[in-house]
Coordinates of C-alpha atoms and ligand atoms in Angstrom, one line a residue:
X156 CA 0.0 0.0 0.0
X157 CA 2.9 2.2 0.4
X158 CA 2.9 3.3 -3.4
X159 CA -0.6 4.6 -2.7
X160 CA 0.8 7.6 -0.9
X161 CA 2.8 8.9 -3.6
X162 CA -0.2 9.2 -5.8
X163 CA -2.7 10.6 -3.1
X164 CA 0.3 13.1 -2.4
X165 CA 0.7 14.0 -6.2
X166 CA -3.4 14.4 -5.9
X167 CA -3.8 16.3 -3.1
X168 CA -0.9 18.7 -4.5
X169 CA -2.0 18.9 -8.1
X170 CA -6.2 19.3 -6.4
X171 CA -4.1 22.2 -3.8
X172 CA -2.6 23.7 -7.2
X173 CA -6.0 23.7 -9.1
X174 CA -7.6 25.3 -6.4
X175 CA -4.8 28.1 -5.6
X176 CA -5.0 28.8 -9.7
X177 CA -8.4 29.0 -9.8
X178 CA -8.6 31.2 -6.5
X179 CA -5.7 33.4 -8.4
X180 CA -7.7 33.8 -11.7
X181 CA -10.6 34.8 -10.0
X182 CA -9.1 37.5 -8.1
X183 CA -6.8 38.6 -10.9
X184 CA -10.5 38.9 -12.9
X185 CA -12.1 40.8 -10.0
X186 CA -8.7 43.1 -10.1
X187 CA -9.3 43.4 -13.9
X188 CA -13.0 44.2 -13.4
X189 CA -12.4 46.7 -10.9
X190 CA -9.5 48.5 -12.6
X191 CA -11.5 48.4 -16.1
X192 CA -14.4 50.2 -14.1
X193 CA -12.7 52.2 -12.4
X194 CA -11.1 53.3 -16.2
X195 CA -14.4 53.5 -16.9
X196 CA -15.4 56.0 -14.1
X197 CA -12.4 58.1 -15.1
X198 CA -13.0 58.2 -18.8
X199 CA -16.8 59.3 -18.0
X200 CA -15.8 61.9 -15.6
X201 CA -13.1 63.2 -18.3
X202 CA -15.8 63.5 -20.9
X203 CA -18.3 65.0 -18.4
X204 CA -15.8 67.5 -17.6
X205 CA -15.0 68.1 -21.2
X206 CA -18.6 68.4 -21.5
X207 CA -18.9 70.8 -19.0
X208 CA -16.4 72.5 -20.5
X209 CA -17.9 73.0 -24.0
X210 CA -21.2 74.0 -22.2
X211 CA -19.2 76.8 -20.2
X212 CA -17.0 78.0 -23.4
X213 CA -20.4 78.2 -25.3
X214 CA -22.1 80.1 -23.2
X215 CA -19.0 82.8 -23.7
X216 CA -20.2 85.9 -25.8
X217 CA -16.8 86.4 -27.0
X218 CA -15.3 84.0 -29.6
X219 CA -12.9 81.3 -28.1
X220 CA -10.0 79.2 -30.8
X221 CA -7.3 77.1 -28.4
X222 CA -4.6 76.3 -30.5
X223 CA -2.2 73.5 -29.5
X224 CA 1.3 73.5 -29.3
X225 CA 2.2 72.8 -33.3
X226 CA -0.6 75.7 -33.9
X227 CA -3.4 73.2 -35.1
X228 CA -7.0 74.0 -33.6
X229 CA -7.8 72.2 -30.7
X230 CA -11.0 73.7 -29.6
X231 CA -13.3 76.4 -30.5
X232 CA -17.0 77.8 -28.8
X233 CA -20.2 78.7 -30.4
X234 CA -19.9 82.4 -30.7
X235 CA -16.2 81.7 -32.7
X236 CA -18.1 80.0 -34.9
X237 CA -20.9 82.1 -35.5
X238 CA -18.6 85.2 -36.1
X239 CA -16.8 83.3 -38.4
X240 CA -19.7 81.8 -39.7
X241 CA -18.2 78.3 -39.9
X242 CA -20.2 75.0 -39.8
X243 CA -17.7 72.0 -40.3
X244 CA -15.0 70.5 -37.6
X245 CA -12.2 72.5 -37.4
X246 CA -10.1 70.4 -34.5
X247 CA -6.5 69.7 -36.3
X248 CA -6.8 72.4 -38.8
X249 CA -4.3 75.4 -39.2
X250 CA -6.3 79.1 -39.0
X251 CA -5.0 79.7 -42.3
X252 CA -6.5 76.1 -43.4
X253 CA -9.9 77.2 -41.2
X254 CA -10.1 80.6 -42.0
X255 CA -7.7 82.0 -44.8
X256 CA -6.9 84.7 -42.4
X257 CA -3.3 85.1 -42.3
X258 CA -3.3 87.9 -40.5
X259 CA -4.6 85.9 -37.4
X260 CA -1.2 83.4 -38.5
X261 CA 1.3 86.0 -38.0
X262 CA -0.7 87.5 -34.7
X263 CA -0.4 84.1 -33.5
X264 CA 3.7 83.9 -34.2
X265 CA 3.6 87.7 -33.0
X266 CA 2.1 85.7 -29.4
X267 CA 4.6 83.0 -29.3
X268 CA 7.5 85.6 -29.3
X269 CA 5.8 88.3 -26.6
X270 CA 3.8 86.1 -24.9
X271 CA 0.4 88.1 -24.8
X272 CA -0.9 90.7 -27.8
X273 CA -3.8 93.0 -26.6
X274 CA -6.7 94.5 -28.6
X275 CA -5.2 93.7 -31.5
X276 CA -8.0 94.6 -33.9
X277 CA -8.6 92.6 -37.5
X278 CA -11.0 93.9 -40.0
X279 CA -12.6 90.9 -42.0
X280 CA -12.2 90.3 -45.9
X281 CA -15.6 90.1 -46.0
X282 CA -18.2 92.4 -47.5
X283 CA -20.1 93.9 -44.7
X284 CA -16.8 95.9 -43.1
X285 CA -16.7 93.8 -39.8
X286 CA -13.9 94.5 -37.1
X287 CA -12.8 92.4 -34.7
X288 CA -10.7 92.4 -31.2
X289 CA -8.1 90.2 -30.2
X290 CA -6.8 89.4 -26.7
X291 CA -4.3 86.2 -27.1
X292 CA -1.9 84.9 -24.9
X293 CA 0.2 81.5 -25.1
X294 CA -1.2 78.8 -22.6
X295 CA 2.4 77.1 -20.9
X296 CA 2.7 73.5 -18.8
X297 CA 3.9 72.7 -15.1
X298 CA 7.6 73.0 -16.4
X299 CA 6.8 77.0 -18.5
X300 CA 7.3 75.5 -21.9
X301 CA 4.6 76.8 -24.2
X302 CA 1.7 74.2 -24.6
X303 CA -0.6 76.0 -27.2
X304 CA -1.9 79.5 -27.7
X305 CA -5.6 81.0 -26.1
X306 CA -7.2 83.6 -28.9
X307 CA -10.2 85.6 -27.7
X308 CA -12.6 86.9 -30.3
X309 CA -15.0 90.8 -29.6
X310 CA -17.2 91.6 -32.2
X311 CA -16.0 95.6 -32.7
X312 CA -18.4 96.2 -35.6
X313 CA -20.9 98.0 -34.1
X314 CA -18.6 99.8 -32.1
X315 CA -16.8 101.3 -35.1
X316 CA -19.8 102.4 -36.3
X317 CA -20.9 104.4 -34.0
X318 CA -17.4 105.8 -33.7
X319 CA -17.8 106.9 -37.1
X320 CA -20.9 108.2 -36.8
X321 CA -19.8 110.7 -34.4
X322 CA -16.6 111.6 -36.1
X323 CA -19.1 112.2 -39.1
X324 CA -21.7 113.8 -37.2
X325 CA -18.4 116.2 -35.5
X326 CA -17.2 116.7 -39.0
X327 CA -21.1 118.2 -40.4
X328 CA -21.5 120.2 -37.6
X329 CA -18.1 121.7 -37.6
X330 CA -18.8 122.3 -41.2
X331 CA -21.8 123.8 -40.5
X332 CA -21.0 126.5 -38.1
X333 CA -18.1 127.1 -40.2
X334 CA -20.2 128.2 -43.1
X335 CA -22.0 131.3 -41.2
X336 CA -19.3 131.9 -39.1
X337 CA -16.5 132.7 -41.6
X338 CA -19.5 134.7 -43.4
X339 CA -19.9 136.8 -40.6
X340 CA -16.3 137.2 -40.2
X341 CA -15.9 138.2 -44.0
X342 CA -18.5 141.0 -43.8
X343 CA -17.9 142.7 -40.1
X344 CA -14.3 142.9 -41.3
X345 CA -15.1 144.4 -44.4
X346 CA -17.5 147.0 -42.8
X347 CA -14.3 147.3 -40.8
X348 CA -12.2 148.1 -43.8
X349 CA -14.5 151.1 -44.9
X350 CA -17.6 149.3 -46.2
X351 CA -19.3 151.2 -43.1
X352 CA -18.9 154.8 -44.3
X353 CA -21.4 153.7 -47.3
X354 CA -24.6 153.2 -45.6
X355 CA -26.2 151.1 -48.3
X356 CA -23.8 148.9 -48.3
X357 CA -23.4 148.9 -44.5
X358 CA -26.8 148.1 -44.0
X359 CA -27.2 145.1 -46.9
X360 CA -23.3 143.6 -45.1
X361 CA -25.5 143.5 -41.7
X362 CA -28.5 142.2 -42.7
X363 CA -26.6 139.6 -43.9
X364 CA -24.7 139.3 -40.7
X365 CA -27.8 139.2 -38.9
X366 CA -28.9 136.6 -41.4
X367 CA -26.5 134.0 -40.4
X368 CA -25.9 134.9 -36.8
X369 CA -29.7 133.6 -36.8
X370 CA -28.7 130.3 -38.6
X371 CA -26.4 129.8 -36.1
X372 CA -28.7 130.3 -33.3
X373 CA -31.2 128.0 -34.9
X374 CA -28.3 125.7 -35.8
X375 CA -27.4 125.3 -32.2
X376 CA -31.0 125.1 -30.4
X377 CA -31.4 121.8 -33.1
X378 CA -28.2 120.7 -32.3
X379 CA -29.1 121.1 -28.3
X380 CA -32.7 119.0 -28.6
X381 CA -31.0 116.6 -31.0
X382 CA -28.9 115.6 -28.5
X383 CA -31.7 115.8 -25.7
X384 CA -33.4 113.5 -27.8
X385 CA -30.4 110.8 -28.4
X386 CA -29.5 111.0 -24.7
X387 CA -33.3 110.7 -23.7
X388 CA -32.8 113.7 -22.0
X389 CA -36.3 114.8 -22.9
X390 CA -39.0 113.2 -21.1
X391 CA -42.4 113.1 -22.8
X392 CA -45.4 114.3 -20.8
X393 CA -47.9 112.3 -22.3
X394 CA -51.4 113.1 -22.3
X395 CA -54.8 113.6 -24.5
X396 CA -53.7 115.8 -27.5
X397 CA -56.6 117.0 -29.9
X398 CA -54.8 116.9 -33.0
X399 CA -57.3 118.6 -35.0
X400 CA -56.9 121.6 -32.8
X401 CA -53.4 121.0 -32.8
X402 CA -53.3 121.4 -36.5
X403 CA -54.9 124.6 -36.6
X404 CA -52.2 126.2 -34.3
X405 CA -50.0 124.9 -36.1
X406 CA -51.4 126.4 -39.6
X407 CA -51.7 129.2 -37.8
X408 CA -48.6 130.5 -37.1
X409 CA -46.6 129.6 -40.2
X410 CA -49.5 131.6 -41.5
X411 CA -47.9 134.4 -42.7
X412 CA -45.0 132.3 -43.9
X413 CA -47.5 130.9 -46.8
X414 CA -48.8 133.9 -47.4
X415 CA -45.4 135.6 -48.6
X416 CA -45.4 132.3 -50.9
X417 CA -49.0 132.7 -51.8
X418 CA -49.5 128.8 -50.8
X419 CA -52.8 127.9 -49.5
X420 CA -52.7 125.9 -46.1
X421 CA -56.3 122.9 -45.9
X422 CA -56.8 121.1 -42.4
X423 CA -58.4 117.7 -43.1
X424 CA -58.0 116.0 -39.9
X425 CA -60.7 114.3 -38.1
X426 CA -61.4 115.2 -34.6
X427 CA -58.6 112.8 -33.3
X428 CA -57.0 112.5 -29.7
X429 CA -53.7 111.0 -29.8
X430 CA -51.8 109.8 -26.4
X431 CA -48.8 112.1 -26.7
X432 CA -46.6 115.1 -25.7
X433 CA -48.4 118.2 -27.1
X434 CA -45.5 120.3 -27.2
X435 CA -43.9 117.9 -29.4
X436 CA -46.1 116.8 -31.6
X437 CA -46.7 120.4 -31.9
X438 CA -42.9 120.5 -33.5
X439 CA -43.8 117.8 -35.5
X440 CA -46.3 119.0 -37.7
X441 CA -44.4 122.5 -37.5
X442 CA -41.1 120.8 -39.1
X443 CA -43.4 119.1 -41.5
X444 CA -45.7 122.1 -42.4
X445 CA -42.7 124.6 -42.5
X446 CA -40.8 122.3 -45.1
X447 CA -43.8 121.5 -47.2
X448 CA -44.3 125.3 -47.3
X449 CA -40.5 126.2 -48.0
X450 CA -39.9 123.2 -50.5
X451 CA -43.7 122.8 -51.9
X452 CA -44.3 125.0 -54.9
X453 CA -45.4 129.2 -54.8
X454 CA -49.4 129.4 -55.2
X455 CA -49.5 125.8 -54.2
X456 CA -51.2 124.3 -51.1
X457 CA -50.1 122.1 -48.3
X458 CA -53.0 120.1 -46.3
X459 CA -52.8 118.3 -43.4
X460 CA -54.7 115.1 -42.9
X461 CA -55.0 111.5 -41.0
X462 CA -56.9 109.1 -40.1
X463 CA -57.1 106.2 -37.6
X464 CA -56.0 102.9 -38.7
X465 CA -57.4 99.3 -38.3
X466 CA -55.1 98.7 -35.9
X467 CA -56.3 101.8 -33.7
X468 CA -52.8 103.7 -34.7
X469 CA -53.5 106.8 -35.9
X470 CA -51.6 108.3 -38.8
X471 CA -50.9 111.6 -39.9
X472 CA -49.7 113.3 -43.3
X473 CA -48.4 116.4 -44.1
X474 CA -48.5 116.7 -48.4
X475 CA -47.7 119.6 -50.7
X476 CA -48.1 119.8 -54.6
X477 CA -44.1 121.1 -54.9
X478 CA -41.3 119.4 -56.8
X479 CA -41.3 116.1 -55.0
X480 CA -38.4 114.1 -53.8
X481 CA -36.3 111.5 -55.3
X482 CA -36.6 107.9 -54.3
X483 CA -33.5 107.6 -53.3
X484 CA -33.2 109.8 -51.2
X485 CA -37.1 109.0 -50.0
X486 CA -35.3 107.3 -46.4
X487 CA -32.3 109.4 -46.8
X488 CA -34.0 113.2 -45.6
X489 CA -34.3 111.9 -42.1
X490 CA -30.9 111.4 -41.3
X491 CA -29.1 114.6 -39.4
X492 CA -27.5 116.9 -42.2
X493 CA -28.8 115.0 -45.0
X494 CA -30.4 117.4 -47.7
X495 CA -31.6 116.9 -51.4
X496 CA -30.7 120.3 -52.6
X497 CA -28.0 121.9 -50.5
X498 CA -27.9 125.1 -51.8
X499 CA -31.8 125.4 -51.7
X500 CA -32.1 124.0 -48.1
X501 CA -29.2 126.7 -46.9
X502 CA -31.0 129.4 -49.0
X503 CA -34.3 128.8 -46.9
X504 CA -32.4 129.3 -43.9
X505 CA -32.4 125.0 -43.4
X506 CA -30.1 123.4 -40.8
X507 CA -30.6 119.8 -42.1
X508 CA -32.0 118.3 -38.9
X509 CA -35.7 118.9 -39.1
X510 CA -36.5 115.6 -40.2
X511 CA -33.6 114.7 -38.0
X512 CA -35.8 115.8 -35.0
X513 CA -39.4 114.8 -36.6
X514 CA -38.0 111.0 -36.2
X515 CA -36.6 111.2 -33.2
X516 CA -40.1 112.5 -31.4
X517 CA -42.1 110.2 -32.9
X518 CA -39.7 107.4 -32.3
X519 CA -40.3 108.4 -28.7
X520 CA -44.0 108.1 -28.5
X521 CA -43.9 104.5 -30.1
X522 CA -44.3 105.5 -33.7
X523 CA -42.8 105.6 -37.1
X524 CA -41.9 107.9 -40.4
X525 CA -42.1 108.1 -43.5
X526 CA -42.1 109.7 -46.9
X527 CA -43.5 109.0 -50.2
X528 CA -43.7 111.5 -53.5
X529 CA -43.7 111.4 -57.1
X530 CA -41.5 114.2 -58.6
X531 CA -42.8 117.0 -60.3
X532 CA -46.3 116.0 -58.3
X533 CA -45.4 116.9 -54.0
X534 CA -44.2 115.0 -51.2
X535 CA -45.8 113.5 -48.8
X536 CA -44.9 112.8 -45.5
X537 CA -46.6 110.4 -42.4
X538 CA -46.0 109.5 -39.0
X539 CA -47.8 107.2 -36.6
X540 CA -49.2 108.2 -33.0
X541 CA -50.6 106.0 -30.5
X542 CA -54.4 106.8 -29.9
X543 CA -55.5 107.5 -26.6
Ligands
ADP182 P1 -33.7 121.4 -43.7 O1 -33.3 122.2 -42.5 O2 -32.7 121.4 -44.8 O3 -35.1 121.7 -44.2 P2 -34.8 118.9 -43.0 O4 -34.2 117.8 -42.1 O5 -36.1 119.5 -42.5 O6 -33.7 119.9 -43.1 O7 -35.1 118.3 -44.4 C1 -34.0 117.6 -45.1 C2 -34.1 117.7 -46.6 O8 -35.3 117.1 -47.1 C3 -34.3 119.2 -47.0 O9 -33.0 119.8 -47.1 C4 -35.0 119.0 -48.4 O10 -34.0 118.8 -49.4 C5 -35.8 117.7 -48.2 N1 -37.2 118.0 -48.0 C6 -37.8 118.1 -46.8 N2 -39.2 118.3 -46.9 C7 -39.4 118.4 -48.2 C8 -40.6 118.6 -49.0 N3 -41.8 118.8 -48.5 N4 -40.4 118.6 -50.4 C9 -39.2 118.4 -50.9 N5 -38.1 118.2 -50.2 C10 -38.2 118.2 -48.9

C-alpha cells in the first residue's frame, strides 16, 4: 500500500494547485474588473468634464480658438463660430487652413515671441466691413514650456460704427458752423475796412450778418434737442392731444409764412386724440408744415390730414403739390444733415436736422416715419401716433 501515498500526495498537490490557480484567476479577474471600471469612471468623468467644458465655453459671448502646441485648432465655442460663420469640424486644422486669415497666423507667431498681444483689432475680408478684437496669450505647462496659444474673439463692428458716426456727425457740424461763421467774419471785417462809411452797403453787409448769426442760433438750439433727444434727455409728458386743434395752431402761425409764398394751407383731420406730448407733436407738424411750405411750390397748397388705422394707430400726413423728392433719397431726408438740394435748403435758412428731429419724437411716443412722392407731383410725408 505504500505506493498509494505517492499518488494521493501527487493528488492532493496537483487538487491544492488547481484550487490556488483557480482562486488566483478569480481574483486577478475581479482586479481586472475593478480596474476596467474604475477606467471607466475616469473616462466618463473626463468627458463629463469636457462636456462641461464646452457647455461653459459656449455660453461665452466672445469667440474662443485654443490652439495646441504645433498651432493646429484644438478647440473652439459657439460664438467663434458664429462670427466666423463656420459649420464643419475644425479640430487639427491650421487658422490659415480654417479661415484664410493670415493675418490671425502672423498674430499668433507675434504671441509665441511676446507672450500676450492685446486688442489687437482685425477687420474681415468680407463684404459687410466687420472688425474684430483680439486678446491672445500662449497657454504654458507645469515646467513653462509653451503648450498652445488661447485667442479671444470681440465683435467691434458696431462699435466702429458708431465711432464713425460721431466723427461724421463732428465733421457736419463743424462744417456747418463754419459756413456762417466765416461769413460773418468776412463781412464785419469788411465794414471794418470802410464798407461802413457807405450806408447802403453797411446796412445790406448786416443784414446779412444778422442773417446768419440767426442760422447759427437755430443751428445750435437743433443741435441742443438733438442731443436731448439721443441722450433721452427729454422726457415726454404724455397726455390727450386733440390733434385737429393742434393742427390749426399749427397752420396758424406759419400763416404768414405761406402767405409771402402765396401757398394755400387745408386742415383735413378728423377730430382725433392721440396719447402724446403736445409740445412735441406740436414740433412735428411745425417741421413738417414749414418744409412743405419752403420746398412745396409758390401758389400751391399744403394740407394736413390722418386718419385712424385698423389697428387703432392713428396716422398723420403732411402733403404739398411742390417738386417732389427722389426715391433715393425717400429714407435718406431723415438722417441729421442730409439734404436733397443743399444750396436750396441753406437758402431757406435750413439746418438739415428737421427731419432729424421729426424722427426722433415720434420714435419716442412708439411710432414711425415716413415719406412718399412722385417728382414733379409733391411729397408727402406720415407718421404714426398711439391713440389714446
Ligand atoms: P432742412 O433744415 O434742410 O429743411 P430737414 O431735415 O427738415 O432739413 O429736411 C431735409 C431735406 O429734405 C431738405 O433739405 C430738403 O432737401 C428735403 N425736404 C424736406 N421736406 C421736403 C418737401 N416737403 N419737399 C421736398 N423736399 C423736402
Amino acid at each position: 500500500m505504500w505506493f498509494l501515498w505517492p499518488i494521493i500526495l501527487l493528488v492532493s498537490l496537483t487538487g491544492l494547485h488547481l484550487w490556488w490557480r483557480a482562486k488566483f484567476n478569480a481574483q486577478a479577474e475581479r482586479r481586472a474588473a475593478e480596474i476596467e471600471t474604475s477606467q471607466r469612471k475616469q473616462q466618463q468623468t473626463s468627458l463629463d468634464a469636457k462636456a462641461q467644458q464646452q457647455v461653459l465655453f459656449n455660453s461665452m459671448l466672445e469667440g474662443l480658438l485654443l490652439l495646441d502646441r504645433s498651432r493646429k485648432i484644438y478647440l473652439v465655442n459657439r460664438a467663434f463660430k458664429n462670427l466666423f460663420g463656420l459649420k464643419t469640424e475644425l479640430r487639427g486644422k491650421t487658422v490659415v487652413e480654417a479661415l484664410r486669415l493670415h493675418e490671425l497666423d502672423e498674430l499668433i507667431r507675434r504671441v509665441e515671441a511676446e507672450q500676450q498681444v492685446l486688442d489687437y483689432e482685425i477687420k474681415l475680408p468680407d463684404l459687410n466691413e466687420r472688425w474684430l478684437q483680439v486678446n491672445a496669450a500662449i497657454i504654458t505647462n507645469a515646467a513653462g514650456e509653451r503648450d498652445g496659444t488661447i485667442l479671444v474673439f470681440r465683435d467691434l463692428t458696431r462699435l466702429k460704427q458708431l465711432e464713425r458716426t460721431r466723427e461724421e456727425f463732428v465733421a457736419n457740424v463743424s462744417h456747418e458752423l463754419r459756413t456762417p461763421l466765416s461769413l460773418i467774419k468776412g463781412y464785419v471785417e469788411t465794414l471794418l475796412d470802410g464798407a461802413r462809411d457807405n450806408p447802403e452797403v453797411a446796412e445790406r453787409f448786416l443784414k446779412i450778418i444778422e442773417r446768419n448769426s440767426q442760422r447759427l442760433d437755430l443751428l445750435i438750439q437743433d443741435l441742443l434737442t438733438i442731443s436731448a433727444l439721443e441722450s433721452e434727455k427729454i422726457k415726454l409728458n404724455l397726455q390727450p392731444v386733440a390733434l385737429r386743434a393742434l393742427a390749426d395752431k399749427v397752420l396758424t402761425d406759419l400763416h404768414a409764412k405761406a402767405e409771402n409764398k402765396n401757398v394755400e394751407l387745408f386742415n383735413e383731420l378728423p377730430e382725433l386724440s392721440a396719447n402724446g406730448d403736445v409740445n412735441r407733436l406740436d414740433q412735428v407738424l411745425a417741421n413738417l408744415v414749414d418744409n412743405a411750405i419752403k420746398y412745396g411750390k409758390p401758389n400751391g397748397s399744403v394740407r394736413v390730414g390722418g386718419k385712424k388705422r385698423a389697428d387703432g394707430v392713428l396716422e398723420i400726413f403732411v402733403r404739398d403739390d411742390g417738386p417732389g423728392i427722389p426715391v433715393e433719397s425717400l429714407d435718406r431726408v431723415f438722417e441729421r444733415f442730409y439734404r436733397v438740394d443743399k444750396a436750396r435748403s441753406r437758402d431757406q435758412g435750413g439746418t438739415g436736422l428737421g427731419l432729424s428731429i421729426v424722427k426722433h419724437i415720434v420714435q419716442a411716443h412708439g411710432g414711425e416715419v415716413r415719406c412718399e412722392s412722385e417728382l414733379g407731383k409733391g411729397a408727402t410725408f406720415f407718421f404714426t401716433v398711439p391713440a389714446v
